mmCIF file of N, CA and C in Angstrom:
data_model
loop_
_atom_site.group_PDB
_atom_site.id
_atom_site.type_symbol
_atom_site.label_atom_id
_atom_site.label_comp_id
_atom_site.label_asym_id
_atom_site.label_seq_id
_atom_site.Cartn_x
_atom_site.Cartn_y
_atom_site.Cartn_z
ATOM 1 N N LEU A 23 -13.204 15.839 4.327
ATOM 2 C CA LEU A 23 -13.087 15.893 5.772
ATOM 3 C C LEU A 23 -14.449 15.877 6.457
ATOM 4 N N MET A 24 -15.412 16.519 5.841
ATOM 5 C CA MET A 24 -16.719 16.628 6.477
ATOM 6 C C MET A 24 -17.404 15.268 6.618
ATOM 7 N N LYS A 25 -17.013 14.294 5.793
ATOM 8 C CA LYS A 25 -17.608 12.962 5.877
ATOM 9 C C LYS A 25 -16.923 12.110 6.938
ATOM 10 N N GLY A 26 -15.873 12.637 7.545
ATOM 11 C CA GLY A 26 -15.200 11.931 8.622
ATOM 12 C C GLY A 26 -14.068 11.016 8.200
ATOM 13 N N ASP A 27 -13.769 10.945 6.914
ATOM 14 C CA ASP A 27 -12.692 10.080 6.440
ATOM 15 C C ASP A 27 -11.424 10.909 6.258
ATOM 16 N N THR A 28 -10.729 11.137 7.362
ATOM 17 C CA THR A 28 -9.546 11.996 7.307
ATOM 18 C C THR A 28 -8.424 11.371 6.485
ATOM 19 N N THR A 29 -8.288 10.052 6.536
ATOM 20 C CA THR A 29 -7.222 9.386 5.773
ATOM 21 C C THR A 29 -7.390 9.622 4.278
ATOM 22 N N ALA A 30 -8.598 9.423 3.772
ATOM 23 C CA ALA A 30 -8.855 9.645 2.344
ATOM 24 C C ALA A 30 -8.656 11.109 1.985
ATOM 25 N N SER A 31 -9.063 11.996 2.865
ATOM 26 C CA SER A 31 -8.920 13.423 2.613
ATOM 27 C C SER A 31 -7.448 13.821 2.522
ATOM 28 N N ILE A 32 -6.642 13.303 3.428
ATOM 29 C CA ILE A 32 -5.208 13.608 3.407
ATOM 30 C C ILE A 32 -4.572 13.059 2.134
ATOM 31 N N GLU A 33 -4.943 11.860 1.747
ATOM 32 C CA GLU A 33 -4.415 11.282 0.510
ATOM 33 C C GLU A 33 -4.793 12.134 -0.696
ATOM 34 N N GLN A 34 -6.015 12.654 -0.714
ATOM 35 C CA GLN A 34 -6.448 13.528 -1.810
ATOM 36 C C GLN A 34 -5.639 14.819 -1.824
ATOM 37 N N PHE A 35 -5.356 15.365 -0.645
ATOM 38 C CA PHE A 35 -4.579 16.602 -0.576
ATOM 39 C C PHE A 35 -3.161 16.364 -1.078
ATOM 40 N N TYR A 36 -2.554 15.238 -0.688
ATOM 41 C CA TYR A 36 -1.216 14.902 -1.192
ATOM 42 C C TYR A 36 -1.235 14.739 -2.708
ATOM 43 N N SER A 37 -2.289 14.141 -3.241
ATOM 44 C CA SER A 37 -2.418 13.992 -4.699
ATOM 45 C C SER A 37 -2.488 15.351 -5.374
ATOM 46 N N LEU A 38 -3.225 16.268 -4.779
ATOM 47 C CA LEU A 38 -3.314 17.632 -5.298
ATOM 48 C C LEU A 38 -1.934 18.283 -5.313
ATOM 49 N N MET A 39 -1.163 18.049 -4.255
ATOM 50 C CA MET A 39 0.168 18.642 -4.170
ATOM 51 C C MET A 39 1.109 18.091 -5.238
ATOM 52 N N LYS A 40 0.857 16.876 -5.699
ATOM 53 C CA LYS A 40 1.670 16.308 -6.779
ATOM 54 C C LYS A 40 1.328 16.945 -8.121
ATOM 55 N N LEU A 41 0.089 17.416 -8.252
ATOM 56 C CA LEU A 41 -0.368 18.005 -9.512
ATOM 57 C C LEU A 41 0.029 19.464 -9.664
ATOM 58 N N ARG A 42 0.033 20.183 -8.556
ATOM 59 C CA ARG A 42 0.356 21.614 -8.624
ATOM 60 C C ARG A 42 1.007 22.072 -7.329
ATOM 61 N N ARG A 43 1.679 23.199 -7.416
ATOM 62 C CA ARG A 43 2.305 23.792 -6.229
ATOM 63 C C ARG A 43 1.202 24.379 -5.353
ATOM 64 N N VAL A 44 1.110 23.899 -4.132
ATOM 65 C CA VAL A 44 0.107 24.382 -3.186
ATOM 66 C C VAL A 44 0.803 25.371 -2.263
ATOM 67 N N ASP A 45 0.240 26.577 -2.123
ATOM 68 C CA ASP A 45 0.910 27.574 -1.293
ATOM 69 C C ASP A 45 0.719 27.269 0.194
ATOM 70 N N SER A 46 1.564 27.879 1.003
ATOM 71 C CA SER A 46 1.572 27.609 2.438
ATOM 72 C C SER A 46 0.252 27.969 3.106
ATOM 73 N N ASP A 47 -0.387 29.045 2.661
ATOM 74 C CA ASP A 47 -1.675 29.433 3.250
ATOM 75 C C ASP A 47 -2.723 28.343 3.057
ATOM 76 N N GLU A 48 -2.723 27.730 1.889
ATOM 77 C CA GLU A 48 -3.678 26.656 1.616
ATOM 78 C C GLU A 48 -3.377 25.428 2.486
ATOM 79 N N ILE A 49 -2.104 25.131 2.667
ATOM 80 C CA ILE A 49 -1.705 24.005 3.515
ATOM 81 C C ILE A 49 -2.094 24.269 4.966
ATOM 82 N N ILE A 50 -1.842 25.469 5.443
ATOM 83 C CA ILE A 50 -2.198 25.824 6.819
ATOM 84 C C ILE A 50 -3.710 25.787 7.004
ATOM 85 N N GLY A 51 -4.449 26.283 6.029
ATOM 86 C CA GLY A 51 -5.908 26.225 6.093
ATOM 87 C C GLY A 51 -6.407 24.797 6.176
ATOM 88 N N TYR A 52 -5.801 23.923 5.395
ATOM 89 C CA TYR A 52 -6.186 22.515 5.434
ATOM 90 C C TYR A 52 -5.860 21.907 6.797
ATOM 91 N N SER A 53 -4.699 22.235 7.347
ATOM 92 C CA SER A 53 -4.338 21.686 8.663
ATOM 93 C C SER A 53 -5.286 22.200 9.744
ATOM 94 N N ASN A 54 -5.740 23.447 9.609
ATOM 95 C CA ASN A 54 -6.732 23.972 10.555
ATOM 96 C C ASN A 54 -8.027 23.171 10.464
ATOM 97 N N ASN A 55 -8.427 22.822 9.250
ATOM 98 C CA ASN A 55 -9.621 21.986 9.072
ATOM 99 C C ASN A 55 -9.404 20.593 9.648
ATOM 100 N N LEU A 56 -8.194 20.073 9.522
ATOM 101 C CA LEU A 56 -7.894 18.774 10.130
ATOM 102 C C LEU A 56 -8.101 18.819 11.638
ATOM 103 N N MET A 57 -7.731 19.937 12.252
ATOM 104 C CA MET A 57 -7.931 20.066 13.697
ATOM 105 C C MET A 57 -9.416 20.063 14.041
ATOM 106 N N VAL A 58 -10.225 20.676 13.201
ATOM 107 C CA VAL A 58 -11.665 20.749 13.460
ATOM 108 C C VAL A 58 -12.333 19.401 13.220
ATOM 109 N N PHE A 59 -12.034 18.776 12.091
ATOM 110 C CA PHE A 59 -12.733 17.547 11.707
ATOM 111 C C PHE A 59 -11.977 16.276 12.096
ATOM 112 N N GLY A 60 -10.707 16.396 12.402
ATOM 113 C CA GLY A 60 -9.900 15.248 12.810
ATOM 114 C C GLY A 60 -9.440 15.461 14.239
ATOM 115 N N ASN A 61 -8.162 15.731 14.385
ATOM 116 C CA ASN A 61 -7.635 16.076 15.704
ATOM 117 C C ASN A 61 -6.312 16.812 15.549
ATOM 118 N N LYS A 62 -5.874 17.420 16.636
ATOM 119 C CA LYS A 62 -4.678 18.252 16.602
ATOM 120 C C LYS A 62 -3.426 17.441 16.268
ATOM 121 N N ASP A 63 -3.330 16.226 16.801
ATOM 122 C CA ASP A 63 -2.158 15.389 16.516
ATOM 123 C C ASP A 63 -2.049 15.070 15.031
ATOM 124 N N LEU A 64 -3.184 14.803 14.416
ATOM 125 C CA LEU A 64 -3.210 14.516 12.984
ATOM 126 C C LEU A 64 -2.763 15.743 12.184
ATOM 127 N N ALA A 65 -3.225 16.914 12.580
ATOM 128 C CA ALA A 65 -2.834 18.154 11.906
ATOM 129 C C ALA A 65 -1.339 18.415 12.072
ATOM 130 N N ARG A 66 -0.830 18.179 13.269
ATOM 131 C CA ARG A 66 0.610 18.352 13.514
ATOM 132 C C ARG A 66 1.436 17.402 12.651
ATOM 133 N N GLN A 67 0.995 16.149 12.570
ATOM 134 C CA GLN A 67 1.718 15.164 11.760
ATOM 135 C C GLN A 67 1.699 15.549 10.283
ATOM 136 N N PHE A 68 0.562 16.049 9.820
ATOM 137 C CA PHE A 68 0.436 16.496 8.435
ATOM 138 C C PHE A 68 1.447 17.611 8.140
ATOM 139 N N LEU A 69 1.502 18.622 9.008
ATOM 140 C CA LEU A 69 2.439 19.729 8.797
ATOM 141 C C LEU A 69 3.890 19.257 8.896
ATOM 142 N N THR A 70 4.160 18.334 9.800
ATOM 143 C CA THR A 70 5.511 17.779 9.926
ATOM 144 C C THR A 70 5.925 17.082 8.638
ATOM 145 N N ASN A 71 5.014 16.320 8.062
ATOM 146 C CA ASN A 71 5.303 15.637 6.794
ATOM 147 C C ASN A 71 5.560 16.636 5.672
ATOM 148 N N ILE A 72 4.803 17.718 5.648
ATOM 149 C CA ILE A 72 5.015 18.758 4.634
ATOM 150 C C ILE A 72 6.407 19.357 4.798
ATOM 151 N N LEU A 73 6.787 19.649 6.033
ATOM 152 C CA LEU A 73 8.112 20.228 6.281
ATOM 153 C C LEU A 73 9.239 19.277 5.899
ATOM 154 N N ARG A 74 9.041 18.006 6.091
ATOM 155 C CA ARG A 74 10.069 17.034 5.690
ATOM 156 C C ARG A 74 10.289 17.073 4.185
ATOM 157 N N SER A 75 9.217 17.254 3.441
ATOM 158 C CA SER A 75 9.345 17.270 1.985
ATOM 159 C C SER A 75 9.804 18.622 1.455
ATOM 160 N N ASP A 76 9.552 19.692 2.214
ATOM 161 C CA ASP A 76 9.939 21.038 1.773
ATOM 162 C C ASP A 76 10.317 21.877 2.994
ATOM 163 N N PRO A 77 11.543 21.698 3.518
ATOM 164 C CA PRO A 77 11.956 22.375 4.751
ATOM 165 C C PRO A 77 12.031 23.897 4.653
ATOM 166 N N ALA A 78 11.973 24.453 3.463
ATOM 167 C CA ALA A 78 12.101 25.900 3.294
ATOM 168 C C ALA A 78 10.794 26.653 3.555
ATOM 169 N N ARG A 79 9.727 25.954 3.830
ATOM 170 C CA ARG A 79 8.432 26.616 4.047
ATOM 171 C C ARG A 79 8.359 27.191 5.465
ATOM 172 N N THR A 80 8.788 28.431 5.599
ATOM 173 C CA THR A 80 8.858 29.094 6.896
ATOM 174 C C THR A 80 7.490 29.226 7.550
ATOM 175 N N GLU A 81 6.458 29.548 6.760
ATOM 176 C CA GLU A 81 5.120 29.721 7.326
ATOM 177 C C GLU A 81 4.624 28.427 7.962
ATOM 178 N N ILE A 82 4.929 27.303 7.327
ATOM 179 C CA ILE A 82 4.521 26.000 7.855
ATOM 180 C C ILE A 82 5.258 25.735 9.169
ATOM 181 N N ARG A 83 6.549 26.018 9.187
ATOM 182 C CA ARG A 83 7.347 25.829 10.399
ATOM 183 C C ARG A 83 6.796 26.683 11.542
ATOM 184 N N ASN A 84 6.450 27.933 11.243
ATOM 185 C CA ASN A 84 5.904 28.822 12.267
ATOM 186 C C ASN A 84 4.570 28.307 12.801
ATOM 187 N N ARG A 85 3.701 27.858 11.910
ATOM 188 C CA ARG A 85 2.393 27.338 12.336
ATOM 189 C C ARG A 85 2.566 26.090 13.195
ATOM 190 N N LEU A 86 3.488 25.240 12.807
ATOM 191 C CA LEU A 86 3.738 24.023 13.572
ATOM 192 C C LEU A 86 4.238 24.359 14.974
ATOM 193 N N SER A 87 5.113 25.337 15.090
ATOM 194 C CA SER A 87 5.616 25.716 16.418
ATOM 195 C C SER A 87 4.516 26.346 17.269
ATOM 196 N N GLU A 88 3.557 27.031 16.645
ATOM 197 C CA GLU A 88 2.422 27.591 17.387
ATOM 198 C C GLU A 88 1.528 26.493 17.959
ATOM 199 N N MET A 89 1.493 25.353 17.298
ATOM 200 C CA MET A 89 0.607 24.264 17.709
ATOM 201 C C MET A 89 1.163 23.469 18.885
ATOM 202 N N HIS A 90 2.437 23.574 19.180
ATOM 203 C CA HIS A 90 3.047 22.778 20.264
ATOM 204 C C HIS A 90 2.857 23.413 21.597
#
């Protein structure tokens, strides 16, 4: 993210999620970094995509509602 390539960074994070279970705190932390280095819309879309793949993540749902 620090290099400004948010697309590559998001793809790397998704790859990490395929390798291991990533907890909600780590996902929320990453989305917070997306807001800093990318933009809020990108962070919202990222969390929305996570919720589509795993709707049971209450913490993600709560964070997403805080962002609106």
